[in-house]
XYZ file of C-alpha atoms in Angstrom:
733
model
C 0.000 0.000 0.000
C 2.819 2.371 0.905
C 4.494 1.660 -2.488
C 1.353 2.473 -4.367
C 0.948 5.815 -2.475
C 4.562 6.753 -3.182
C 4.047 6.080 -6.886
C 0.959 8.317 -6.983
C 2.776 11.176 -5.240
C 5.731 10.807 -7.589
C 3.447 10.869 -10.639
C 1.711 14.102 -9.516
C 5.069 15.703 -8.726
C 6.407 14.939 -12.183
C 3.198 16.269 -13.766
C 3.425 19.542 -11.834
C 7.109 19.878 -12.626
C 6.348 19.554 -16.325
C 3.899 22.552 -16.320
C 4.904 26.239 -16.628
C 3.665 28.578 -13.839
C 0.566 30.758 -14.645
C 1.265 34.554 -14.642
C -1.542 37.031 -13.604
C -1.161 40.342 -15.404
C -2.518 43.239 -13.260
C -3.193 46.520 -15.041
C -1.562 49.580 -13.470
C -3.833 51.587 -11.184
C -4.523 55.081 -12.490
C -5.068 58.315 -10.600
C -6.413 61.485 -12.171
C -5.333 64.739 -10.541
C -7.328 67.895 -11.277
C -6.034 71.425 -10.819
C -7.864 74.418 -9.375
C -8.715 77.448 -11.481
C -12.267 78.716 -10.944
C -14.433 78.394 -14.037
C -11.409 77.118 -15.976
C -11.818 73.896 -13.994
C -14.857 73.033 -16.122
C -12.289 71.797 -18.652
C -11.691 68.785 -16.384
C -15.148 67.488 -17.299
C -14.120 67.301 -20.945
C -10.960 65.367 -20.079
C -12.922 62.845 -18.011
C -15.504 62.504 -20.775
C -12.803 61.689 -23.370
C -11.194 59.151 -21.045
C -14.500 57.363 -20.461
C -15.298 57.279 -24.168
C -11.937 55.582 -24.739
C -12.276 53.114 -21.854
C -9.520 54.494 -19.645
C -10.372 53.532 -16.047
C -9.789 55.843 -13.100
C -8.954 54.193 -9.785
C -8.193 57.305 -7.724
C -9.118 60.996 -7.946
C -7.426 63.953 -6.269
C -8.082 67.632 -6.789
C -7.899 71.147 -5.483
C -10.478 73.955 -5.519
C -12.640 73.619 -8.657
C -10.646 70.524 -9.492
C -11.771 69.214 -6.114
C -15.412 69.989 -6.906
C -15.317 68.271 -10.312
C -13.208 65.401 -8.965
C -15.394 64.979 -5.885
C -18.551 64.817 -7.988
C -16.916 62.271 -10.307
C -15.701 60.227 -7.330
C -19.295 59.854 -6.059
C -20.098 57.916 -9.218
C -21.463 60.698 -11.361
C -20.633 60.291 -15.032
C -18.989 63.224 -16.850
C -22.261 64.077 -18.617
C -23.987 64.231 -15.211
C -21.250 66.507 -13.862
C -21.653 68.652 -16.990
C -25.390 69.008 -16.411
C -24.749 69.818 -12.750
C -22.393 72.737 -13.407
C -24.611 74.078 -16.206
C -27.719 73.993 -13.997
C -26.127 76.268 -11.397
C -26.812 79.998 -11.403
C -23.177 80.989 -10.978
C -23.997 84.700 -10.762
C -26.095 83.970 -7.664
C -23.403 81.652 -6.290
C -20.665 84.267 -6.642
C -22.859 87.087 -5.378
C -23.463 85.056 -2.256
C -26.273 87.139 -0.768
C -29.631 85.700 0.238
C -32.229 86.377 -2.434
C -34.434 89.339 -1.560
C -37.620 87.260 -1.648
C -36.186 84.888 0.986
C -35.401 87.612 3.516
C -37.625 88.115 6.530
C -39.862 91.170 6.377
C -37.613 93.269 8.600
C -34.488 92.320 6.669
C -36.349 93.355 3.516
C -36.859 96.762 5.123
C -33.120 96.956 5.808
C -32.327 96.124 2.180
C -34.712 98.772 0.841
C -33.571 101.520 3.157
C -29.858 100.580 3.121
C -29.467 99.186 -0.425
C -25.832 98.115 -0.499
C -23.666 95.081 0.241
C -21.783 96.643 3.138
C -22.237 95.132 6.569
C -20.116 94.719 9.659
C -20.684 93.803 13.268
C -19.854 94.918 16.781
C -19.901 91.580 18.623
C -16.197 91.732 19.479
C -15.441 95.280 18.424
C -15.885 96.512 14.869
C -15.374 93.509 12.578
C -16.177 92.825 8.940
C -17.103 89.353 7.665
C -14.185 87.024 6.949
C -15.219 86.911 3.281
C -17.343 88.836 0.826
C -19.361 85.690 0.206
C -20.828 83.468 2.924
C -20.655 80.481 0.570
C -24.281 79.492 1.146
C -25.064 78.674 -2.484
C -21.806 76.733 -2.818
C -22.707 74.889 0.376
C -25.989 73.717 -1.091
C -24.322 72.468 -4.284
C -21.843 70.422 -2.269
C -24.481 69.148 0.167
C -26.505 67.784 -2.749
C -23.458 65.978 -4.135
C -22.355 64.568 -0.788
C -25.743 63.778 0.825
C -25.855 60.022 -0.045
C -22.326 59.629 1.355
C -22.899 61.476 4.630
C -22.187 58.406 6.771
C -19.190 56.894 4.954
C -16.211 56.477 7.257
C -13.559 57.152 4.641
C -13.376 58.666 1.175
C -11.904 55.300 0.120
C -15.484 53.990 0.357
C -16.640 56.242 -2.475
C -17.157 54.671 -5.916
C -13.709 56.101 -6.715
C -11.358 56.769 -3.762
C -10.887 60.521 -3.424
C -8.645 63.119 -1.796
C -8.607 66.916 -1.765
C -6.621 69.470 0.158
C -7.054 72.804 1.874
C -4.652 75.287 3.423
C -4.905 75.421 7.223
C -4.259 78.967 8.431
C -3.681 77.809 12.018
C -0.902 75.295 11.367
C 0.152 77.085 8.162
C 0.284 73.782 6.356
C -1.576 71.526 3.938
C -4.502 69.532 5.255
C -5.472 66.384 3.353
C -9.155 65.438 3.452
C -9.553 61.667 3.324
C -12.509 61.165 5.671
C -15.209 63.084 7.528
C -17.757 65.272 5.782
C -17.306 65.190 2.008
C -19.298 68.400 1.653
C -17.077 70.214 4.160
C -13.951 68.907 2.439
C -15.104 70.259 -0.918
C -16.205 73.545 0.648
C -12.781 73.917 2.276
C -10.693 73.158 -0.801
C -12.421 75.869 -2.830
C -12.634 78.588 -0.153
C -10.864 81.422 -1.988
C -9.221 83.642 0.676
C -11.061 86.920 1.216
C -13.834 86.035 -1.230
C -15.448 83.007 0.426
C -15.606 82.790 4.187
C -13.071 80.251 5.512
C -14.240 76.943 6.952
C -13.616 76.456 10.670
C -13.584 73.001 12.206
C -11.937 71.428 15.239
C -9.479 74.252 15.836
C -8.526 74.620 12.187
C -9.275 77.380 9.672
C -9.353 76.192 6.077
C -8.970 78.211 2.890
C -8.358 77.289 -0.736
C -5.835 74.468 -1.147
C -4.422 76.112 -4.256
C -2.269 78.329 -2.079
C -0.021 75.394 -1.199
C -0.720 72.578 -3.663
C -2.876 73.375 -6.664
C -1.994 70.161 -8.522
C -1.736 67.535 -5.742
C -0.050 64.668 -7.594
C 1.725 63.769 -4.368
C -1.638 62.748 -2.918
C -2.209 60.362 -5.804
C 1.184 58.776 -5.186
C 0.340 58.338 -1.486
C -2.984 56.727 -2.392
C -1.089 53.946 -4.163
C -1.515 54.880 -7.811
C 0.909 53.297 -10.284
C 0.240 55.922 -12.933
C -0.668 59.572 -12.421
C -2.510 61.532 -15.089
C -2.509 65.240 -14.191
C -4.586 67.952 -15.874
C -2.933 71.363 -16.025
C -4.889 74.480 -17.013
C -2.706 76.793 -19.064
C -4.169 80.240 -18.453
C -3.127 83.442 -20.215
C 0.032 84.987 -18.716
C 0.137 88.642 -17.777
C 1.874 90.991 -20.214
C 4.391 93.612 -19.053
C 2.229 96.432 -20.344
C -0.989 95.198 -18.740
C -3.078 97.748 -16.856
C -3.865 96.297 -13.424
C -6.525 97.295 -10.934
C -6.111 96.503 -7.256
C -8.336 93.442 -7.634
C -6.489 92.273 -10.764
C -3.159 92.659 -8.968
C -4.447 90.539 -6.081
C -5.707 87.878 -8.506
C -2.403 87.792 -10.415
C -0.472 87.511 -7.147
C -2.573 84.497 -6.208
C -1.820 83.045 -9.654
C 1.922 83.408 -9.082
C 1.700 81.499 -5.802
C -0.268 78.659 -7.378
C 1.939 78.542 -10.487
C 5.020 77.880 -8.352
C 3.509 74.918 -6.521
C 1.954 73.598 -9.763
C 5.429 73.026 -11.206
C 6.198 70.607 -8.411
C 2.942 68.793 -9.094
C 3.642 68.544 -12.811
C 7.027 66.946 -12.173
C 5.383 63.992 -10.408
C 2.898 63.311 -13.208
C 3.408 60.363 -15.535
C 1.082 61.918 -18.118
C 0.447 65.663 -18.194
C -2.573 66.936 -20.116
C -2.177 70.622 -20.883
C -5.493 72.381 -21.511
C -5.312 75.661 -23.418
C -7.661 78.069 -21.600
C -5.789 81.247 -22.481
C -8.920 82.745 -24.084
C -10.925 82.411 -20.880
C -10.894 83.809 -17.375
C -11.427 82.247 -13.973
C -14.894 83.828 -13.755
C -16.156 82.741 -17.198
C -18.798 80.449 -15.733
C -21.172 81.210 -18.608
C -18.711 79.537 -21.016
C -19.018 76.076 -19.501
C -19.604 74.323 -22.833
C -16.590 75.935 -24.468
C -14.324 75.143 -21.519
C -15.484 71.528 -21.419
C -14.751 71.300 -25.146
C -11.252 72.639 -24.526
C -10.631 69.887 -22.020
C -11.940 67.240 -24.408
C -9.687 68.538 -27.177
C -6.644 68.558 -24.882
C -7.252 64.921 -24.002
C -7.622 64.070 -27.698
C -4.274 65.694 -28.409
C -2.710 63.471 -25.730
C -4.115 60.335 -27.360
C -0.746 58.613 -27.787
C 0.008 58.961 -24.064
C -3.473 57.991 -22.893
C -4.539 55.083 -25.102
C -1.837 52.851 -23.647
C -4.007 52.721 -20.505
C -7.233 51.794 -22.331
C -8.840 48.425 -21.578
C -10.998 46.209 -23.753
C -14.788 46.294 -23.808
C -15.364 43.434 -21.370
C -12.876 44.796 -18.864
C -14.454 48.241 -19.182
C -17.942 46.889 -18.477
C -16.605 45.072 -15.416
C -14.920 48.268 -14.229
C -18.142 50.279 -14.635
C -20.134 47.580 -12.850
C -17.766 47.637 -9.863
C -17.898 51.439 -9.710
C -21.668 51.496 -10.028
C -22.041 48.884 -7.291
C -20.324 51.245 -4.851
C -22.563 54.155 -5.811
C -25.249 55.149 -3.310
C -28.333 56.470 -5.069
C -30.856 56.561 -2.248
C -30.903 58.545 0.973
C -32.422 57.168 4.204
C -35.686 58.705 5.323
C -34.846 60.810 8.409
C -36.577 59.822 11.640
C -35.262 62.803 13.609
C -33.749 66.273 13.098
C -30.510 67.347 14.744
C -29.338 70.972 14.718
C -25.735 71.890 15.537
C -23.828 75.156 15.690
C -26.267 77.356 17.593
C -27.829 77.717 21.034
C -30.170 74.989 22.324
C -33.116 77.387 22.199
C -32.516 78.380 18.569
C -31.795 74.748 17.665
C -35.171 73.791 19.129
C -36.855 76.515 17.073
C -35.196 75.311 13.859
C -36.099 71.698 14.643
C -39.712 72.793 15.160
C -39.724 74.711 11.859
C -38.384 71.655 10.018
C -40.420 69.082 11.943
C -42.554 68.284 8.885
C -39.423 66.868 7.172
C -39.263 63.986 9.650
C -40.456 60.715 8.206
C -40.424 62.039 4.656
C -38.023 61.441 1.795
C -35.646 64.405 1.661
C -36.541 66.866 -1.059
C -33.306 68.822 -1.505
C -34.924 71.760 -3.298
C -37.585 72.222 -0.617
C -35.117 71.775 2.226
C -32.680 74.286 0.733
C -35.498 76.788 0.354
C -36.444 76.343 4.019
C -32.837 76.776 5.129
C -32.426 79.846 2.907
C -35.436 81.441 4.594
C -33.762 80.787 7.963
C -30.597 82.578 6.809
C -32.874 85.408 5.692
C -33.515 86.313 9.323
C -30.030 87.855 9.398
C -28.531 85.782 12.212
C -26.873 82.972 10.253
C -24.089 83.128 7.687
C -24.987 79.783 6.169
C -26.807 76.509 6.692
C -25.666 73.032 5.690
C -27.399 69.670 5.753
C -26.404 65.998 5.787
C -27.525 62.608 7.083
C -26.669 61.657 10.675
C -26.635 58.144 12.122
C -27.328 57.797 15.847
C -28.010 54.424 17.494
C -28.679 52.839 14.101
C -31.284 55.491 13.331
C -30.897 57.968 10.495
C -31.776 61.625 10.815
C -31.384 64.979 9.145
C -28.432 66.958 10.516
C -28.495 70.751 10.119
C -25.276 72.696 10.705
C -26.168 76.309 11.424
C -23.251 78.737 11.145
C -23.964 81.920 13.067
C -22.313 85.188 12.100
C -19.120 85.572 14.104
C -19.080 89.346 13.865
C -22.721 90.128 14.675
C -25.145 90.981 16.198
C -25.098 93.912 16.709
C -25.133 94.477 12.945
C -24.182 97.755 11.290
C -25.442 98.655 7.808
C -23.692 101.844 6.630
C -24.891 104.116 3.849
C -23.635 107.065 1.825
C -26.317 109.209 0.195
C -25.410 111.565 -2.648
C -28.454 113.333 -4.060
C -27.909 115.234 -7.290
C -31.581 115.654 -8.089
C -30.537 119.256 -8.692
C -27.029 118.968 -10.118
C -26.159 122.528 -9.016
C -27.173 121.845 -5.409
C -25.959 118.393 -4.396
C -26.974 116.975 -1.014
C -24.697 114.627 0.910
C -25.341 112.498 3.993
C -23.688 109.534 5.654
C -25.103 107.219 8.271
C -25.834 103.693 9.422
C -28.447 101.380 10.861
C -27.574 99.494 14.036
C -29.570 96.338 14.825
C -29.560 94.356 18.087
C -31.274 90.951 18.073
C -33.084 89.083 20.851
C -33.305 92.099 23.151
C -35.560 91.139 26.041
C -36.870 87.949 24.401
C -36.181 85.778 21.355
C -37.310 87.490 18.168
C -37.257 90.993 19.665
C -34.883 93.576 18.237
C -33.777 97.170 18.637
C -33.118 99.067 15.421
C -31.486 102.500 15.437
C -30.745 104.865 12.546
C -28.164 107.645 12.519
C -27.686 110.036 9.592
C -25.616 113.212 9.354
C -24.869 115.760 6.644
C -27.527 117.512 4.615
C -30.033 115.438 6.567
C -29.737 114.732 10.271
C -31.641 111.864 11.807
C -31.590 109.823 14.997
C -34.313 107.240 15.445
C -34.991 103.996 17.197
C -37.614 101.272 17.350
C -38.072 98.369 19.717
C -39.791 95.519 17.898
C -41.155 92.920 20.306
C -43.316 89.919 19.401
C -46.229 89.450 21.765
C -46.194 86.423 24.014
C -46.750 83.060 22.277
C -47.211 84.714 18.897
C -45.010 84.815 15.835
C -47.316 87.275 14.078
C -48.547 89.914 16.548
C -46.042 92.473 17.788
C -45.737 95.820 19.516
C -43.254 98.482 18.399
C -42.615 101.710 20.359
C -40.436 104.214 18.489
C -38.888 107.668 18.678
C -37.203 109.898 16.077
C -35.505 113.297 15.743
C -35.126 114.718 12.215
C -33.806 117.817 10.509
C -33.882 117.739 6.711
C -33.742 120.229 3.860
C -36.896 121.106 1.960
C -35.715 122.942 -1.144
C -38.276 124.478 -3.492
C -37.613 124.883 -7.234
C -39.269 126.287 -10.315
C -37.691 124.166 -13.061
C -33.985 124.375 -12.126
C -34.251 127.712 -10.332
C -34.296 127.509 -6.556
C -37.011 129.662 -5.018
C -36.367 128.979 -1.367
C -34.718 126.629 1.086
C -36.627 125.533 4.152
C -35.664 123.297 7.029
C -38.120 120.707 8.267
C -37.409 119.788 11.873
C -39.431 117.360 13.942
C -39.372 115.253 17.084
C -41.813 112.364 17.274
C -42.627 109.394 19.444
C -45.231 106.703 19.085
C -46.192 103.087 19.356
C -47.596 100.541 16.895
C -49.533 97.342 17.325
C -48.916 95.183 14.288
C -49.493 91.874 12.588
C -46.841 90.295 10.372
C -48.629 87.989 7.956
C -45.461 86.413 6.575
C -42.097 87.545 5.230
C -43.871 89.546 2.510
C -46.482 91.690 4.285
C -47.205 93.608 7.459
C -50.089 95.641 8.916
C -49.686 98.252 11.657
C -52.017 100.414 13.764
C -50.516 103.125 15.911
C -50.462 106.591 17.364
C -47.718 109.198 17.104
C -47.233 112.600 18.685
C -44.511 115.225 18.580
C -43.422 118.655 17.385
C -42.841 119.943 13.856
C -41.378 123.106 12.369
C -41.043 124.540 8.830
C -38.584 127.451 8.798
C -37.038 129.275 5.783
C -33.253 129.529 5.539
C -32.684 130.945 2.022
C -34.825 132.677 -0.558
C -38.442 133.769 -0.541
C -39.872 133.119 2.928
C -43.457 133.454 1.677
C -43.551 130.433 -0.608
C -44.548 128.260 2.331
C -45.920 129.365 5.694
C -43.383 129.399 8.505
C -45.128 127.179 11.021
C -44.295 125.164 14.083
C -46.255 123.343 16.706
C -47.569 120.061 17.960
C -48.578 117.274 15.606
C -50.433 114.152 16.666
C -52.078 111.506 14.588
C -53.418 107.987 14.500
C -51.912 105.888 11.743
C -52.417 102.703 9.740
C -49.680 101.144 7.579
C -49.881 98.209 5.194
C -47.006 96.917 3.074
C -46.951 94.022 0.617
C -43.552 93.343 -0.930
C -43.352 90.492 -3.429
C -40.694 92.126 -5.577
C -37.532 90.218 -6.394
C -35.011 92.982 -5.712
C -34.891 96.037 -3.419
C -32.956 98.181 -5.928
C -34.044 97.226 -9.436
C -36.966 94.785 -9.391
C -37.434 92.637 -12.476
C -40.648 90.926 -11.459
C -43.260 90.972 -8.727
C -45.839 93.184 -7.071
C -45.479 95.836 -4.377
C -48.084 97.803 -2.406
C -47.432 100.453 0.229
C -50.284 102.377 1.854
C -50.344 104.826 4.728
C -53.351 106.486 6.377
C -52.852 109.215 9.001
C -55.604 111.032 10.881
C -54.188 114.253 12.342
C -55.981 115.528 15.401
C -53.281 118.194 15.608
C -51.138 119.606 12.785
C -49.245 122.927 12.618
C -51.319 125.661 10.890
C -54.165 123.236 10.147
C -57.550 124.581 11.146
C -59.293 121.240 11.467
C -58.603 117.528 11.706
C -56.756 116.323 8.631
C -57.062 112.805 7.166
C -54.153 111.895 4.855
C -54.064 108.785 2.662
C -51.169 107.873 0.384
C -50.754 104.680 -1.641
C -48.325 103.257 -4.195
C -48.814 100.119 -6.286
C -46.186 98.744 -8.655
C -45.987 95.777 -10.970
C -42.844 94.440 -12.710
C -42.963 91.914 -15.539
C -39.942 90.313 -17.268
C -40.188 90.187 -21.055
C -36.964 88.305 -21.606
C -33.871 87.296 -19.676
C -32.559 90.874 -19.910
C -35.705 92.988 -20.361
C -38.547 94.015 -18.068
C -41.406 96.498 -18.103
C -43.104 97.976 -15.087
C -46.116 100.046 -14.153
C -46.374 102.162 -11.048
C -49.415 104.085 -9.827
C -49.397 106.303 -6.764
C -51.699 108.858 -5.265
C -52.584 110.804 -2.190
C -55.546 112.737 -0.816
C -56.710 114.720 2.192
C -60.340 113.941 1.315
C -61.104 117.558 0.286
C -59.797 119.017 3.541
C -58.091 122.167 2.212
C -56.699 123.943 5.273
C -53.924 121.485 5.989
C -51.137 123.945 6.797
C -48.210 122.916 4.602
C -49.616 120.603 1.886
C -48.615 117.000 2.719
C -47.621 115.876 -0.829
C -44.921 117.012 -3.220
C -43.965 116.063 -6.780
C -40.777 116.789 -8.683
C -37.425 115.033 -8.786
C -36.123 111.684 -10.059
C -38.847 109.067 -10.459
C -41.609 111.439 -9.353
C -41.862 113.765 -12.360
C -38.153 113.656 -13.106
C -38.014 116.742 -15.350
C -39.533 118.961 -12.669
C -37.546 120.649 -9.951
C -37.373 119.021 -6.538
C -40.607 119.759 -4.645
C -41.784 122.007 -7.477
C -45.381 120.870 -6.997
C -47.100 121.053 -3.576
C -50.592 119.633 -3.397
C -53.280 118.168 -1.152
C -54.293 115.600 -3.740
C -52.585 113.942 -6.698
C -52.285 110.905 -8.953
C -49.082 109.801 -10.676
C -48.785 107.096 -13.313
C -45.484 105.707 -14.599
C -44.676 103.212 -17.335
C -41.055 102.060 -17.523
C -38.654 99.760 -19.330
C -35.489 98.135 -17.946
C -32.738 96.320 -19.799
C -29.639 94.762 -18.310
C -26.642 95.973 -20.289
C -23.749 94.789 -18.162
C -22.485 92.898 -15.133
C -19.931 94.009 -12.542
C -17.512 91.548 -10.930
C -19.205 90.079 -7.810
C -16.747 91.787 -5.504
C -17.677 95.232 -6.905
C -21.425 94.934 -7.238
C -24.055 93.384 -9.419
C -25.824 94.451 -12.610
C -25.895 97.483 -14.897
C -29.205 98.626 -16.385
C -30.563 101.018 -18.963
C -33.788 102.576 -17.737
C -36.479 104.582 -19.514
C -39.681 105.989 -18.085
C -42.827 107.865 -19.076
C -44.622 109.797 -16.336
C -47.909 111.675 -16.187
C -49.523 113.206 -13.115
C -52.744 114.892 -12.039
C -52.020 117.242 -9.108
C -54.825 119.385 -7.712
C -54.596 123.074 -6.815
C -54.277 124.297 -3.249
C -55.640 127.395 -1.539
C -52.184 128.981 -1.733
C -51.937 130.722 -5.165
C -48.154 130.886 -4.970
C -48.038 127.090 -5.038
C -50.373 126.651 -8.019
C -48.090 127.439 -10.952
C -48.085 123.893 -12.314
C -50.046 122.550 -15.324
C -53.072 120.305 -14.889
C -51.344 117.268 -16.463
C -47.578 117.568 -16.054
C -45.677 114.833 -17.881
C -42.188 113.859 -18.978
C -39.936 111.089 -20.232
C -36.703 110.076 -18.530
C -33.804 107.800 -19.400
C -30.618 106.838 -17.639
C -28.202 104.189 -16.475
C -28.392 102.461 -13.115
C -25.449 100.540 -11.649
C -25.752 98.264 -8.611
C -22.429 98.876 -6.863
C -20.977 97.582 -3.629
C -21.716 100.982 -2.049
C -25.286 101.176 -3.316
C -27.113 101.993 -6.538
C -25.789 104.785 -8.763
C -28.337 106.386 -11.079
C -27.377 108.899 -13.762
C -30.018 110.208 -16.129
C -31.840 113.006 -17.795
C -35.445 113.979 -18.376
C -37.488 116.035 -20.846
C -40.902 117.336 -19.877
C -43.633 119.729 -20.865
C -43.547 123.490 -20.347
C -39.813 123.643 -21.047
C -38.783 121.380 -18.174
C -35.369 119.757 -18.730
C -32.992 118.250 -16.220
C -29.904 116.080 -15.695
C -29.591 114.281 -12.356
C -27.652 111.628 -10.434
C -28.095 109.783 -7.164
C -26.068 107.405 -5.011
C -27.272 105.330 -2.077
C -31.029 105.695 -2.208
C -32.490 105.949 -5.673
C -36.156 105.017 -5.356
């Protein structure tokens, strides 16, 4: 038996010795490294598209800034065409502008935007401090949250369909930080946080800004991830010429480019294949040229065909690769069974959880959720809101990260007012609004205005919601004013008066929603009209007590506080004076304005505005309560040329966007034209009745939405020889 067994073993040994060993050929693992460059980074999509069409697998992805965004989206399993549709669906103007849309602001923040129409804001929480960036990054946050939401609970970025890395620059340690786990959304937000433009990302004692400062082409990351072959994509932007004219912003941008160019050279040296994309005809803010930039990337990959095709795999291997990648892709999001709010006080967190309670037990609708979070930022307390999925005790919930403003409250909104309604007599004032939140109880606020120059004003209001109500409120207020009241006949000044008044009052109000408010109140004080220059008999010189009951209703569904393009607005005010200087009886005063804006095209809008006022045939009112004349209220007429106790004014206008400022400097540039016709009624003062029965004019001009407020320059031609050129800064309408 033993001999037989030995023979069998010997036979198998000889058989094995006679066979050659089987060799397993493993393809080299490939990493794609994508460079930062703002809108120029769209070219990466074209490179990835070409590689997929030619069956070149990607085993690792690393990127910086926009390269991180494109690479991160691709690493989650999105195909290049999906990434293309994503970047094209984004309103990049809104993203770069960074401000909360006007329609999403709370009613009181809408008031701030109308009365202080600029992008300037700072706080006094720890001394005077400006925001850490011009842009809070809220819109960017939402884009990244949508991409990363299904992967909220992954432990490592190696668990993504394609393992991924990105980097940011840590201002605390002054070194590179590599993101390989944690929140994917936060990693992407950090890597593209352009210093000074986007607010930095703070987390666990670190302060992150754009990774391009230290490593804009992070091929070293790909090597550390274990890649055998590194394919790097370099964006060759236009160099600066010696004779180039540079603004301060352009100089800053070019300096940033120098820093990134130096560290890019190190990254290029580590690449096995370097794809150079010619983007010299484009700029880093050319987000509207996404298709052209993607095509440039595709063409650059095509030109590198000899270097790239050596890594292509056959059809069967490609299908297997896609199947493995797709199997790791997470397409569904757990239904949240709870809501968790971080980053704010327990009381505010409870309020947010209550506001979002209806999202529990429902499939997450990203668009609806983002709208709800945007409305929360519109209250003015939060810089941004982010969302993700949380897992606690094997239960899934919706996590909200609320980032409160570090610099406020108190919030300061400054303003500079330059009024050239009469170009030969320009008025200038400077001031600010100071807002304190949660004074006395949550939701209450103190708002104070200070203005000095041609107009002097100090005022304050304490807005306090009534107990257990989010709609009813009480608002005591006080104000001291001294403002010029200049009277003109065409462009000839007849007299200069000073209107001085001290008033105090209280309102009981109901806030229907973030679009409308109704108030009932009573106000009392002292008022004086006194001449300073010119004919003192044009108006009576009066002073004395004024007291009145008042009703105010405002509906604001416009889309912009400066230049609306669509929407409806109504403002009405009724005052019943039981005491008014020089009035011989009680005086009811009603004034109302209605306006409607309708877009005709992406760049064009028309609007209609109707306004009017009446004292209900009460003639002995003292100084007539209504005036016409000046920009946008019979523009060709002199300021306050028409005094009346009753009037109607109709305006039909056309707006066309003709330009766009860089986000850091402002917003849009418009051409504006307007036809106006009015019906003012005569008063009992013959010296005030020198106006025609139907004064009318046409006006045209250019309006620029700047960082410091709207600038309006125009001219007007009217009847009876009225002609005028005018300009305004700060408050136009």
